[in-house]
């Protein structure tokens, strides 16, 4: 009984400290690590939300681009930072879902070292073809891919990216043989697609909207549960009989795992408010993002579901980046 009482008394200061941190957060600038170069979708998301967040909390929000290692460099930096919500990370499904099975050894653990704050937004994937492909629709494209000896080539924004694995999902579901041609980013892949060097790829709307609007590439199907409002004439894969082909780049915010729950809740409240700000929300939608802003528990549950789905696919196809 005395041991139990002693343990309870010891816990009281820890709980008080946690509550005090949440009450005073933020009392200094926030460093927001983006594990990609400046100018991309994740960077836009962080800077757009970060600007509103800074206004709300009356503290600077400093975006720190730390690309490299398929997001592992930025993730490791944040995982080893002080657990006080003054260092946060933009983490996509590559960081949190794909990397643990794509690499035999990883410099961080998504589950042990990082804690979810909120899913900020989705970047739905779209099957697009360039001028070198004559398919009038997705059914024609799938038929053409099945008929071509050796399979069609397809581009991606990089090995292990959501764009790469979205096409691998389509290949698996539709029984296609296609050859992956990875690029260092979406921009060079899109340039070669529009130039006819590669026939197809999966791309997110934020990256590919200008190419689609200009007619340089054509959108055939969206890997989303419903049609995108920006592309109302483009069917979903479910409409075409491939209901399991759903894929998006998911970008959320995470913090070091030991960050107190009260502090995470305080951070979540402010970030969600920034996402829901009408001006911010419109900027995100116009850019091609589906804004979300959910709870830490909802984000954690989504990551569990996504991990079960994608990690099985990666293992089944024996995809490795080591």
PDB file of C-alpha atoms in Angstrom, residues 129-248:
ATOM      1  CA  UNK A 129      -1.053   9.639 -69.745  1.00  0.00           C
ATOM      2  CA  UNK A 130       1.022  11.729 -72.097  1.00  0.00           C
ATOM      3  CA  UNK A 131       0.652  12.505 -75.804  1.00  0.00           C
ATOM      4  CA  UNK A 132       2.425   9.271 -76.696  1.00  0.00           C
ATOM      5  CA  UNK A 133      -0.456   7.171 -75.372  1.00  0.00           C
ATOM      6  CA  UNK A 134      -3.651   6.847 -77.411  1.00  0.00           C
ATOM      7  CA  UNK A 135      -5.944   5.420 -74.701  1.00  0.00           C
ATOM      8  CA  UNK A 136      -9.243   7.278 -74.669  1.00  0.00           C
ATOM      9  CA  UNK A 137     -10.045   6.183 -71.119  1.00  0.00           C
ATOM     10  CA  UNK A 138      -8.744   4.094 -68.237  1.00  0.00           C
ATOM     11  CA  UNK A 139     -10.326   0.862 -69.547  1.00  0.00           C
ATOM     12  CA  UNK A 140      -8.499   1.304 -72.847  1.00  0.00           C
ATOM     13  CA  UNK A 141      -5.261   2.010 -70.985  1.00  0.00           C
ATOM     14  CA  UNK A 142      -5.578  -1.140 -68.874  1.00  0.00           C
ATOM     15  CA  UNK A 143      -6.352  -3.214 -71.978  1.00  0.00           C
ATOM     16  CA  UNK A 144      -3.344  -1.722 -73.776  1.00  0.00           C
ATOM     17  CA  UNK A 145      -1.058  -2.397 -70.805  1.00  0.00           C
ATOM     18  CA  UNK A 146      -2.212  -6.016 -70.672  1.00  0.00           C
ATOM     19  CA  UNK A 147      -1.695  -6.497 -74.413  1.00  0.00           C
ATOM     20  CA  UNK A 148       1.800  -4.989 -74.672  1.00  0.00           C
ATOM     21  CA  UNK A 149       4.594  -7.551 -74.552  1.00  0.00           C
ATOM     22  CA  UNK A 150       6.861  -6.751 -71.611  1.00  0.00           C
ATOM     23  CA  UNK A 151       4.398  -4.181 -70.301  1.00  0.00           C
ATOM     24  CA  UNK A 152       4.232  -0.400 -70.539  1.00  0.00           C
ATOM     25  CA  UNK A 153       6.733   1.827 -68.767  1.00  0.00           C
ATOM     26  CA  UNK A 154       5.449   4.210 -66.114  1.00  0.00           C
ATOM     27  CA  UNK A 155       7.107   7.131 -64.371  1.00  0.00           C
ATOM     28  CA  UNK A 156       7.007   8.078 -60.700  1.00  0.00           C
ATOM     29  CA  UNK A 157       8.229  10.893 -58.480  1.00  0.00           C
ATOM     30  CA  UNK A 158      10.678   8.424 -56.924  1.00  0.00           C
ATOM     31  CA  UNK A 159      11.033   4.852 -55.724  1.00  0.00           C
ATOM     32  CA  UNK A 160       8.945   4.334 -52.614  1.00  0.00           C
ATOM     33  CA  UNK A 161       6.849   7.463 -53.187  1.00  0.00           C
ATOM     34  CA  UNK A 162       3.026   7.421 -52.940  1.00  0.00           C
ATOM     35  CA  UNK A 163       3.001   7.889 -56.749  1.00  0.00           C
ATOM     36  CA  UNK A 164       5.099   4.742 -57.234  1.00  0.00           C
ATOM     37  CA  UNK A 165       3.067   2.598 -54.858  1.00  0.00           C
ATOM     38  CA  UNK A 166      -0.270   3.853 -56.215  1.00  0.00           C
ATOM     39  CA  UNK A 167       0.661   2.449 -59.632  1.00  0.00           C
ATOM     40  CA  UNK A 168       1.889  -0.769 -58.046  1.00  0.00           C
ATOM     41  CA  UNK A 169      -1.531  -1.055 -56.404  1.00  0.00           C
ATOM     42  CA  UNK A 170      -3.239  -0.632 -59.783  1.00  0.00           C
ATOM     43  CA  UNK A 171      -0.886  -3.197 -61.323  1.00  0.00           C
ATOM     44  CA  UNK A 172      -1.720  -5.676 -58.579  1.00  0.00           C
ATOM     45  CA  UNK A 173      -5.492  -5.113 -58.708  1.00  0.00           C
ATOM     46  CA  UNK A 174      -5.775  -5.089 -62.525  1.00  0.00           C
ATOM     47  CA  UNK A 175      -3.179  -7.792 -63.222  1.00  0.00           C
ATOM     48  CA  UNK A 176      -0.836  -5.558 -65.235  1.00  0.00           C
ATOM     49  CA  UNK A 177       2.818  -5.972 -66.129  1.00  0.00           C
ATOM     50  CA  UNK A 178       4.429  -2.531 -66.136  1.00  0.00           C
ATOM     51  CA  UNK A 179       7.999  -1.300 -65.763  1.00  0.00           C
ATOM     52  CA  UNK A 180       8.784   1.344 -63.161  1.00  0.00           C
ATOM     53  CA  UNK A 181      10.904   4.335 -64.237  1.00  0.00           C
ATOM     54  CA  UNK A 182      11.664   6.364 -61.073  1.00  0.00           C
ATOM     55  CA  UNK A 183      12.560  10.068 -61.263  1.00  0.00           C
ATOM     56  CA  UNK A 184      13.978  12.452 -58.686  1.00  0.00           C
ATOM     57  CA  UNK A 185      10.732  14.298 -58.049  1.00  0.00           C
ATOM     58  CA  UNK A 186       7.389  14.860 -59.760  1.00  0.00           C
ATOM     59  CA  UNK A 187       8.556  17.799 -61.913  1.00  0.00           C
ATOM     60  CA  UNK A 188      11.066  15.910 -64.103  1.00  0.00           C
ATOM     61  CA  UNK A 189       8.702  12.934 -64.368  1.00  0.00           C
ATOM     62  CA  UNK A 190       5.888  15.197 -65.576  1.00  0.00           C
ATOM     63  CA  UNK A 191       8.192  16.918 -68.057  1.00  0.00           C
ATOM     64  CA  UNK A 192       9.114  13.582 -69.645  1.00  0.00           C
ATOM     65  CA  UNK A 193       5.497  12.420 -69.566  1.00  0.00           C
ATOM     66  CA  UNK A 194       4.361  15.578 -71.394  1.00  0.00           C
ATOM     67  CA  UNK A 195       7.274  15.165 -73.800  1.00  0.00           C
ATOM     68  CA  UNK A 196       6.307  11.604 -74.704  1.00  0.00           C
ATOM     69  CA  UNK A 197       9.352   9.889 -73.174  1.00  0.00           C
ATOM     70  CA  UNK A 198       7.153   7.814 -70.841  1.00  0.00           C
ATOM     71  CA  UNK A 199       3.494   6.943 -71.460  1.00  0.00           C
ATOM     72  CA  UNK A 200       1.904   7.120 -68.008  1.00  0.00           C
ATOM     73  CA  UNK A 201       2.186   7.794 -64.293  1.00  0.00           C
ATOM     74  CA  UNK A 202       0.187   8.370 -61.128  1.00  0.00           C
ATOM     75  CA  UNK A 203       0.335  11.999 -60.024  1.00  0.00           C
ATOM     76  CA  UNK A 204      -1.348  14.134 -57.389  1.00  0.00           C
ATOM     77  CA  UNK A 205      -3.499  17.048 -58.489  1.00  0.00           C
ATOM     78  CA  UNK A 206      -1.291  19.640 -56.781  1.00  0.00           C
ATOM     79  CA  UNK A 207       1.686  18.594 -58.922  1.00  0.00           C
ATOM     80  CA  UNK A 208      -0.143  17.801 -62.140  1.00  0.00           C
ATOM     81  CA  UNK A 209      -2.985  20.347 -62.337  1.00  0.00           C
ATOM     82  CA  UNK A 210      -1.193  22.784 -64.657  1.00  0.00           C
ATOM     83  CA  UNK A 211      -0.233  19.986 -67.081  1.00  0.00           C
ATOM     84  CA  UNK A 212      -3.792  18.612 -67.064  1.00  0.00           C
ATOM     85  CA  UNK A 213      -5.429  22.031 -67.564  1.00  0.00           C
ATOM     86  CA  UNK A 214      -3.081  22.876 -70.439  1.00  0.00           C
ATOM     87  CA  UNK A 215      -3.818  19.563 -72.194  1.00  0.00           C
ATOM     88  CA  UNK A 216      -0.196  18.419 -72.079  1.00  0.00           C
ATOM     89  CA  UNK A 217      -1.303  15.274 -70.252  1.00  0.00           C
ATOM     90  CA  UNK A 218      -4.708  13.592 -69.854  1.00  0.00           C
ATOM     91  CA  UNK A 219      -6.359  12.386 -66.640  1.00  0.00           C
ATOM     92  CA  UNK A 220      -8.008   8.958 -67.036  1.00  0.00           C
ATOM     93  CA  UNK A 221      -9.089   7.958 -63.514  1.00  0.00           C
ATOM     94  CA  UNK A 222      -8.800   9.093 -59.904  1.00  0.00           C
ATOM     95  CA  UNK A 223      -7.756   6.794 -57.048  1.00  0.00           C
ATOM     96  CA  UNK A 224     -10.270   8.396 -54.704  1.00  0.00           C
ATOM     97  CA  UNK A 225     -13.570   7.230 -53.185  1.00  0.00           C
ATOM     98  CA  UNK A 226     -15.437   9.914 -55.129  1.00  0.00           C
ATOM     99  CA  UNK A 227     -14.768  12.125 -58.142  1.00  0.00           C
ATOM    100  CA  UNK A 228     -12.648  15.198 -57.544  1.00  0.00           C
ATOM    101  CA  UNK A 229     -14.528  18.516 -57.814  1.00  0.00           C
ATOM    102  CA  UNK A 230     -11.612  19.893 -59.872  1.00  0.00           C
ATOM    103  CA  UNK A 231     -11.968  16.987 -62.366  1.00  0.00           C
ATOM    104  CA  UNK A 232     -15.702  16.210 -62.397  1.00  0.00           C
ATOM    105  CA  UNK A 233     -15.572  14.324 -65.724  1.00  0.00           C
ATOM    106  CA  UNK A 234     -12.822  11.931 -64.625  1.00  0.00           C
ATOM    107  CA  UNK A 235     -14.202   8.667 -63.148  1.00  0.00           C
ATOM    108  CA  UNK A 236     -12.947   6.903 -60.053  1.00  0.00           C
ATOM    109  CA  UNK A 237     -11.317   3.488 -60.326  1.00  0.00           C
ATOM    110  CA  UNK A 238     -14.263   2.104 -58.346  1.00  0.00           C
ATOM    111  CA  UNK A 239     -16.594   3.199 -61.149  1.00  0.00           C
ATOM    112  CA  UNK A 240     -14.422   1.208 -63.533  1.00  0.00           C
ATOM    113  CA  UNK A 241     -14.629  -1.964 -61.450  1.00  0.00           C
ATOM    114  CA  UNK A 242     -11.421  -1.569 -59.402  1.00  0.00           C
ATOM    115  CA  UNK A 243     -12.861  -0.550 -56.024  1.00  0.00           C
ATOM    116  CA  UNK A 244      -9.654  -1.292 -54.106  1.00  0.00           C
ATOM    117  CA  UNK A 245      -7.570   1.190 -56.098  1.00  0.00           C
ATOM    118  CA  UNK A 246      -7.603   4.086 -53.659  1.00  0.00           C
ATOM    119  CA  UNK A 247      -4.390   5.990 -53.034  1.00  0.00           C
ATOM    120  CA  UNK A 248      -3.307   9.405 -51.876  1.00  0.00           C
TER     121      UNK A 248
END
